[in-house]
PDB file of C-alpha atoms in Angstrom:
ATOM      1  CA  SER K 181     127.750   1.511 -25.755  1.00  0.00           C
ATOM      2  CA  SER K 182     125.615   3.521 -28.182  1.00  0.00           C
ATOM      3  CA  GLY K 183     123.397   4.742 -25.306  1.00  0.00           C
ATOM      4  CA  ILE K 184     120.390   3.016 -26.935  1.00  0.00           C
ATOM      5  CA  ASN K 185     118.348   0.248 -25.346  1.00  0.00           C
ATOM      6  CA  ALA K 186     118.962  -2.580 -27.808  1.00  0.00           C
ATOM      7  CA  GLU K 187     115.570  -4.194 -27.351  1.00  0.00           C
ATOM      8  CA  TYR K 188     113.324  -1.117 -27.504  1.00  0.00           C
ATOM      9  CA  GLY K 189     115.526   1.489 -29.124  1.00  0.00           C
ATOM     10  CA  VAL K 190     115.013   3.980 -26.249  1.00  0.00           C
ATOM     11  CA  PRO K 191     117.870   6.287 -25.166  1.00  0.00           C
ATOM     12  CA  TRP K 192     119.176   5.499 -21.673  1.00  0.00           C
ATOM     13  CA  ALA K 193     119.113   9.194 -20.821  1.00  0.00           C
ATOM     14  CA  LEU K 194     115.355   9.271 -21.429  1.00  0.00           C
ATOM     15  CA  ILE K 195     114.858   6.178 -19.290  1.00  0.00           C
ATOM     16  CA  MET K 196     116.849   7.687 -16.413  1.00  0.00           C
ATOM     17  CA  SER K 197     115.007  11.002 -16.735  1.00  0.00           C
ATOM     18  CA  CYS K 198     111.643   9.279 -16.528  1.00  0.00           C
ATOM     19  CA  SER K 199     112.787   7.251 -13.515  1.00  0.00           C
ATOM     20  CA  ILE K 200     113.988  10.335 -11.632  1.00  0.00           C
ATOM     21  CA  ASN K 201     110.793  12.229 -12.447  1.00  0.00           C
ATOM     22  CA  GLY K 202     108.779   9.264 -11.242  1.00  0.00           C
ATOM     23  CA  ILE K 203     110.668   9.201  -7.930  1.00  0.00           C
ATOM     24  CA  LEU K 204     110.172  12.958  -7.443  1.00  0.00           C
ATOM     25  CA  LEU K 205     106.463  12.656  -8.180  1.00  0.00           C
ATOM     26  CA  PHE K 206     106.186   9.812  -5.658  1.00  0.00           C
ATOM     27  CA  ILE K 207     107.958  11.883  -2.988  1.00  0.00           C
ATOM     28  CA  ALA K 208     105.699  14.856  -3.727  1.00  0.00           C
ATOM     29  CA  TYR K 209     102.659  12.602  -3.410  1.00  0.00           C
ATOM     30  CA  LYS K 210     103.798  11.240  -0.031  1.00  0.00           C
ATOM     31  CA  ILE K 211     104.485  14.748   1.290  1.00  0.00           C
ATOM     32  CA  SER K 212     101.088  15.949   0.071  1.00  0.00           C
ATOM     33  CA  LYS K 213      99.368  12.963   1.693  1.00  0.00           C
ATOM     34  CA  LYS K 214     101.185  13.584   4.972  1.00  0.00           C
ATOM     35  CA  ALA K 215     100.240  17.268   4.908  1.00  0.00           C
ATOM     36  CA  ARG K 216      96.566  16.418   4.359  1.00  0.00           C
ATOM     37  CA  SER K 217      96.485  13.943   7.240  1.00  0.00           C
ATOM     38  CA  ASP K 218      98.524  16.140   9.600  1.00  0.00           C
ATOM     39  CA  PRO K 219      97.627  19.867   9.437  1.00  0.00           C
ATOM     40  CA  GLU K 220     100.708  20.714  11.509  1.00  0.00           C
ATOM     41  CA  PHE K 221     103.137  19.119   9.061  1.00  0.00           C
ATOM     42  CA  PHE K 222     104.074  22.429   7.471  1.00  0.00           C
ATOM     43  CA  GLU K 223     103.748  24.576  10.591  1.00  0.00           C
ATOM     44  CA  ARG K 224     106.588  26.941  11.307  1.00  0.00           C
ATOM     45  CA  PRO K 225     109.201  25.491  13.667  1.00  0.00           C
ATOM     46  CA  SER K 226     109.342  26.535  17.284  1.00  0.00           C
ATOM     47  CA  GLU K 227     111.714  29.276  18.350  1.00  0.00           C
ATOM     48  CA  VAL K 228     113.518  29.850  21.651  1.00  0.00           C
ATOM     49  CA  LEU K 229     114.667  33.129  23.195  1.00  0.00           C
ATOM     50  CA  PHE K 230     117.077  33.361  26.104  1.00  0.00           C
ATOM     51  CA  PHE K 231     117.606  36.265  28.491  1.00  0.00           C
ATOM     52  CA  PRO K 232     119.355  38.409  29.545  1.00  0.00           C
ATOM     53  CA  ASP K 233     120.631  39.895  26.303  1.00  0.00           C
ATOM     54  CA  GLN K 234     124.269  40.731  25.759  1.00  0.00           C
ATOM     55  CA  GLY K 235     123.215  44.331  25.216  1.00  0.00           C
ATOM     56  CA  ILE K 236     120.754  46.503  23.309  1.00  0.00           C
ATOM     57  CA  GLN K 237     120.226  45.606  19.672  1.00  0.00           C
ATOM     58  CA  CYS K 238     121.090  48.353  17.212  1.00  0.00           C
ATOM     59  CA  PRO K 239     117.860  49.956  15.929  1.00  0.00           C
ATOM     60  CA  ARG K 240     119.341  49.958  12.418  1.00  0.00           C
ATOM     61  CA  LEU K 241     120.323  46.275  12.422  1.00  0.00           C
ATOM     62  CA  ASN K 242     117.361  45.146  10.315  1.00  0.00           C
ATOM     63  CA  SER K 243     117.167  48.225   8.113  1.00  0.00           C
ATOM     64  CA  LEU K 244     117.834  47.998   4.383  1.00  0.00           C
ATOM     65  CA  ARG K 245     121.392  49.284   4.646  1.00  0.00           C
ATOM     66  CA  GLY K 246     122.101  48.112   8.181  1.00  0.00           C
ATOM     67  CA  CYS K 247     124.215  50.110  10.588  1.00  0.00           C
ATOM     68  CA  LEU K 248     127.077  51.975   8.913  1.00  0.00           C
ATOM     69  CA  ASP K 249     128.317  53.684  12.066  1.00  0.00           C
ATOM     70  CA  ALA K 250     131.701  52.180  12.933  1.00  0.00           C
ATOM     71  CA  SER K 251     131.537  53.731  16.399  1.00  0.00           C
ATOM     72  CA  CYS K 252     128.031  52.415  17.200  1.00  0.00           C
ATOM     73  CA  LYS K 253     127.870  51.024  20.736  1.00  0.00           C
ATOM     74  CA  PHE K 254     124.766  48.904  20.185  1.00  0.00           C
ATOM     75  CA  LYS K 255     124.841  45.173  19.474  1.00  0.00           C
ATOM     76  CA  HIS K 256     124.890  44.172  15.833  1.00  0.00           C
ATOM     77  CA  THR K 257     123.631  40.634  16.357  1.00  0.00           C
ATOM     78  CA  PRO K 258     119.952  39.709  16.980  1.00  0.00           C
ATOM     79  CA  GLN K 259     118.935  40.132  20.627  1.00  0.00           C
ATOM     80  CA  SER K 260     116.041  38.385  22.382  1.00  0.00           C
ATOM     81  CA  LEU K 261     114.241  41.489  23.671  1.00  0.00           C
ATOM     82  CA  ALA K 262     114.075  43.035  20.213  1.00  0.00           C
ATOM     83  CA  ARG K 263     112.718  39.769  18.825  1.00  0.00           C
ATOM     84  CA  LEU K 264     110.117  39.562  21.606  1.00  0.00           C
ATOM     85  CA  LYS K 265     108.955  43.089  20.830  1.00  0.00           C
ATOM     86  CA  ASP K 266     108.651  42.259  17.124  1.00  0.00           C
ATOM     87  CA  ILE K 267     106.538  39.180  17.915  1.00  0.00           C
ATOM     88  CA  LEU K 268     104.213  41.105  20.248  1.00  0.00           C
ATOM     89  CA  ASN K 269     103.904  43.890  17.682  1.00  0.00           C
ATOM     90  CA  SER K 270     102.783  41.310  15.093  1.00  0.00           C
ATOM     91  CA  ALA K 271      99.392  40.921  16.823  1.00  0.00           C
ATOM     92  CA  THR K 272      96.530  42.021  14.577  1.00  0.00           C
ATOM     93  CA  GLN K 273      93.456  40.578  16.322  1.00  0.00           C
ATOM     94  CA  SER K 274      94.039  39.567  19.931  1.00  0.00           C
ATOM     95  CA  LEU K 275      96.558  39.402  22.757  1.00  0.00           C
ATOM     96  CA  ASP K 276      95.708  37.183  25.733  1.00  0.00           C
ATOM     97  CA  VAL K 277      98.366  37.887  28.354  1.00  0.00           C
ATOM     98  CA  CYS K 278      98.670  35.631  31.396  1.00  0.00           C
ATOM     99  CA  MET K 279     101.539  36.801  33.601  1.00  0.00           C
ATOM    100  CA  PHE K 280     102.457  36.288  37.231  1.00  0.00           C
ATOM    101  CA  VAL K 281     104.111  39.720  37.231  1.00  0.00           C
ATOM    102  CA  MET K 282     103.745  42.643  34.814  1.00  0.00           C
ATOM    103  CA  GLY K 283     106.142  45.481  35.543  1.00  0.00           C
ATOM    104  CA  SER K 284     108.112  46.233  32.372  1.00  0.00           C
ATOM    105  CA  LYS K 285     107.170  49.652  30.995  1.00  0.00           C
ATOM    106  CA  GLN K 286     108.636  48.791  27.580  1.00  0.00           C
ATOM    107  CA  LEU K 287     106.430  45.718  27.171  1.00  0.00           C
ATOM    108  CA  ILE K 288     103.385  47.434  28.639  1.00  0.00           C
ATOM    109  CA  ASP K 289     103.784  50.182  26.041  1.00  0.00           C
ATOM    110  CA  ILE K 290     103.622  47.524  23.307  1.00  0.00           C
ATOM    111  CA  ILE K 291     100.352  46.243  24.780  1.00  0.00           C
ATOM    112  CA  LEU K 292      98.977  49.790  24.854  1.00  0.00           C
ATOM    113  CA  GLU K 293     100.031  50.361  21.235  1.00  0.00           C
ATOM    114  CA  ALA K 294      98.273  47.136  20.216  1.00  0.00           C
ATOM    115  CA  HIS K 295      95.163  48.253  22.101  1.00  0.00           C
ATOM    116  CA  ALA K 296      95.263  51.616  20.297  1.00  0.00           C
ATOM    117  CA  ARG K 297      95.262  49.947  16.882  1.00  0.00           C
ATOM    118  CA  GLY K 298      92.246  47.810  17.735  1.00  0.00           C
ATOM    119  CA  VAL K 299      93.779  44.570  19.004  1.00  0.00           C
ATOM    120  CA  GLN K 300      91.593  42.926  21.656  1.00  0.00           C
ATOM    121  CA  ILE K 301      93.565  42.730  24.917  1.00  0.00           C
ATOM    122  CA  ARG K 302      92.810  40.539  27.929  1.00  0.00           C
ATOM    123  CA  CYS K 303      95.156  40.183  30.904  1.00  0.00           C
ATOM    124  CA  ILE K 304      95.268  37.778  33.838  1.00  0.00           C
ATOM    125  CA  CYS K 305      97.677  38.361  36.735  1.00  0.00           C
ATOM    126  CA  ASP K 306      98.289  37.316  40.289  1.00  0.00           C
ATOM    127  CA  ASN K 307      96.845  39.780  42.766  1.00  0.00           C
ATOM    128  CA  GLN K 308     100.112  40.541  44.574  1.00  0.00           C
ATOM    129  CA  ASP K 309     100.650  43.600  42.346  1.00  0.00           C
ATOM    130  CA  GLU K 310      96.998  44.444  41.776  1.00  0.00           C
ATOM    131  CA  ASP K 311      97.483  48.127  42.593  1.00  0.00           C
ATOM    132  CA  GLY K 312     100.838  48.506  40.849  1.00  0.00           C
ATOM    133  CA  THR K 313     101.535  51.552  38.684  1.00  0.00           C
ATOM    134  CA  VAL K 314     101.909  49.577  35.446  1.00  0.00           C
ATOM    135  CA  LEU K 315      98.656  47.668  35.869  1.00  0.00           C
ATOM    136  CA  ARG K 316      96.823  50.854  36.797  1.00  0.00           C
ATOM    137  CA  GLU K 317      98.045  52.366  33.532  1.00  0.00           C
ATOM    138  CA  LEU K 318      96.645  49.454  31.533  1.00  0.00           C
ATOM    139  CA  ARG K 319      93.283  49.722  33.268  1.00  0.00           C
ATOM    140  CA  SER K 320      93.192  53.494  32.763  1.00  0.00           C
ATOM    141  CA  HIS K 321      93.175  52.812  29.006  1.00  0.00           C
ATOM    142  CA  GLY K 322      90.191  50.473  29.297  1.00  0.00           C
ATOM    143  CA  ILE K 323      92.109  47.175  29.267  1.00  0.00           C
ATOM    144  CA  VAL K 324      90.434  44.575  31.472  1.00  0.00           C
ATOM    145  CA  ILE K 325      92.680  42.728  33.931  1.00  0.00           C
ATOM    146  CA  ARG K 326      91.397  39.871  36.032  1.00  0.00           C
ATOM    147  CA  PHE K 327      93.229  38.694  39.128  1.00  0.00           C
ATOM    148  CA  ASP K 328      93.719  35.427  40.952  1.00  0.00           C
ATOM    149  CA  LYS K 329      92.750  36.402  44.495  1.00  0.00           C
ATOM    150  CA  SER K 330      93.212  32.990  46.044  1.00  0.00           C
ATOM    151  CA  ASP K 331      95.721  32.219  48.783  1.00  0.00           C
ATOM    152  CA  TYR K 332      97.971  30.636  46.162  1.00  0.00           C
ATOM    153  CA  LEU K 333      99.877  31.916  43.145  1.00  0.00           C
ATOM    154  CA  MET K 334      98.747  32.312  39.566  1.00  0.00           C
ATOM    155  CA  HIS K 335     102.247  31.461  38.370  1.00  0.00           C
ATOM    156  CA  HIS K 336     101.641  31.092  34.621  1.00  0.00           C
ATOM    157  CA  LYS K 337     103.697  33.077  32.125  1.00  0.00           C
ATOM    158  CA  PHE K 338     102.263  32.872  28.629  1.00  0.00           C
ATOM    159  CA  VAL K 339     100.857  35.011  25.834  1.00  0.00           C
ATOM    160  CA  ILE K 340      98.498  33.929  23.051  1.00  0.00           C
ATOM    161  CA  ILE K 341      98.737  36.002  19.867  1.00  0.00           C
ATOM    162  CA  ASP K 342      95.812  36.006  17.415  1.00  0.00           C
ATOM    163  CA  ASN K 343      94.937  32.475  18.627  1.00  0.00           C
ATOM    164  CA  LYS K 344      97.730  31.241  16.354  1.00  0.00           C
ATOM    165  CA  MET K 345     100.882  31.472  18.460  1.00  0.00           C
ATOM    166  CA  VAL K 346     101.884  30.905  22.084  1.00  0.00           C
ATOM    167  CA  LEU K 347     104.815  32.430  23.935  1.00  0.00           C
ATOM    168  CA  THR K 348     105.604  30.606  27.161  1.00  0.00           C
ATOM    169  CA  GLY K 349     108.495  29.890  29.512  1.00  0.00           C
ATOM    170  CA  SER K 350     109.987  31.350  32.676  1.00  0.00           C
ATOM    171  CA  TYR K 351     109.882  34.950  31.471  1.00  0.00           C
ATOM    172  CA  ASN K 352     107.734  37.502  33.329  1.00  0.00           C
ATOM    173  CA  PHE K 353     106.883  40.918  31.884  1.00  0.00           C
ATOM    174  CA  SER K 354     109.086  42.456  34.552  1.00  0.00           C
ATOM    175  CA  ARG K 355     112.220  44.557  34.661  1.00  0.00           C
ATOM    176  CA  GLY K 356     114.124  41.659  36.197  1.00  0.00           C
ATOM    177  CA  GLY K 357     112.899  39.277  33.528  1.00  0.00           C
ATOM    178  CA  MET K 358     113.803  41.723  30.818  1.00  0.00           C
ATOM    179  CA  GLY K 359     117.407  42.464  31.676  1.00  0.00           C
ATOM    180  CA  ILE K 360     118.703  40.740  34.799  1.00  0.00           C
ATOM    181  CA  ASN K 361     117.469  37.197  35.349  1.00  0.00           C
ATOM    182  CA  ARG K 362     118.283  34.057  33.403  1.00  0.00           C
ATOM    183  CA  GLU K 363     115.015  33.457  31.566  1.00  0.00           C
ATOM    184  CA  ASN K 364     113.616  31.734  28.512  1.00  0.00           C
ATOM    185  CA  ILE K 365     110.678  31.969  26.124  1.00  0.00           C
ATOM    186  CA  ILE K 366     109.601  29.361  23.595  1.00  0.00           C
ATOM    187  CA  ILE K 367     107.399  30.417  20.671  1.00  0.00           C
ATOM    188  CA  VAL K 368     105.044  27.687  19.447  1.00  0.00           C
ATOM    189  CA  HIS K 369     102.685  27.676  16.447  1.00  0.00           C
ATOM    190  CA  TYR K 370     101.232  24.150  16.691  1.00  0.00           C
ATOM    191  CA  PRO K 371      97.410  24.467  16.710  1.00  0.00           C
ATOM    192  CA  HIS K 372      96.796  21.789  19.345  1.00  0.00           C
ATOM    193  CA  ILE K 373      99.231  23.516  21.721  1.00  0.00           C
ATOM    194  CA  VAL K 374      97.687  26.936  21.071  1.00  0.00           C
ATOM    195  CA  GLU K 375      94.232  25.461  21.653  1.00  0.00           C
ATOM    196  CA  ALA K 376      95.284  23.963  25.005  1.00  0.00           C
ATOM    197  CA  TYR K 377      96.674  27.294  26.225  1.00  0.00           C
ATOM    198  CA  TYR K 378      93.588  29.128  24.993  1.00  0.00           C
ATOM    199  CA  LYS K 379      91.350  26.752  26.956  1.00  0.00           C
ATOM    200  CA  GLU K 380      93.389  27.311  30.112  1.00  0.00           C
ATOM    201  CA  PHE K 381      93.206  31.073  29.641  1.00  0.00           C
ATOM    202  CA  GLN K 382      89.464  30.989  28.949  1.00  0.00           C
ATOM    203  CA  ASP K 383      88.801  28.809  32.012  1.00  0.00           C
ATOM    204  CA  MET K 384      90.693  31.248  34.232  1.00  0.00           C
ATOM    205  CA  TRP K 385      89.111  34.270  32.567  1.00  0.00           C
ATOM    206  CA  GLU K 386      85.643  32.971  33.382  1.00  0.00           C
ATOM    207  CA  LEU K 387      86.623  31.853  36.881  1.00  0.00           C
ATOM    208  CA  TYR K 388      88.240  35.136  37.905  1.00  0.00           C
ATOM    209  CA  GLY K 389      85.336  37.128  36.505  1.00  0.00           C
ATOM    210  CA  THR K 390      82.641  35.456  38.580  1.00  0.00           C
ATOM    211  CA  SER K 391      81.362  36.724  41.918  1.00  0.00           C
ATOM    212  CA  LYS K 392      81.517  33.137  43.208  1.00  0.00           C
ATOM    213  CA  PHE K 393      85.303  33.258  43.237  1.00  0.00           C
ATOM    214  CA  SER K 394      86.688  33.726  46.746  1.00  0.00           C
ATOM    215  CA  TYR K 395      90.077  34.012  48.382  1.00  0.00           C
ATOM    216  CA  ASN K 396      89.752  30.473  49.654  1.00  0.00           C
ATOM    217  CA  PHE K 397      88.441  28.991  46.413  1.00  0.00           C
ATOM    218  CA  ARG K 398      91.239  26.483  45.896  1.00  0.00           C
ATOM    219  CA  LYS K 399      91.444  25.571  49.566  1.00  0.00           C
ATOM    220  CA  GLU K 400      87.762  24.684  49.569  1.00  0.00           C
ATOM    221  CA  LEU K 401      88.260  22.487  46.518  1.00  0.00           C
ATOM    222  CA  VAL K 402      91.139  20.706  48.206  1.00  0.00           C
ATOM    223  CA  TYR K 403      89.144  20.153  51.373  1.00  0.00           C
ATOM    224  CA  GLU K 404      86.273  18.698  49.356  1.00  0.00           C
ATOM    225  CA  GLY K 405      88.688  16.264  47.772  1.00  0.00           C
ATOM    226  CA  THR K 406      88.296  17.565  44.221  1.00  0.00           C
ATOM    227  CA  GLY K 407      91.460  19.654  43.909  1.00  0.00           C
TER     228      GLY K 407
END
């Protein structure tokens, strides 16, 4: 009743405090051990974007004061296209773009801006739009684009940013993908996932850059029983 341990003369409050601190230290130790054994333990969570947007996000939404215009017609909730642009603009070292279709001028402009500030750009596309206006514009600025010229489709849609992040899903860099179709993008930071996508991109980059690649490349592999 006096709050003192009768046998040792230690206040109960001190005993409880030590016990709680001991538990917290044990939890911290277990978390630290887990983090050391699993480098992805503290990785940022994945993120998902869905399209089409409800509208155009207000340019002042993320400003310090926000939008104060009561008559503003823009959307005042986060929209997927604005988020996608922010993520692409975050590139500081490299952008590896692998897209079945690339036809969105807004997204192409982001790639050109990244190129202008020194980001290394590589693009892989299907050859169905090889002579399209948008792709010609990229090449006119010195950006290398390699094409799948087989009889089949290069149907991937993914982007690797700085070898640290992957954007993938159903979304093409097209006008339809941007504002009409039901599409999705998932943003992943897990190193083993990024590494797998990078390997796939690198394999295609080397394949589509060799003179040995032919229009019937995959058919020949299938006929030889290795595809």
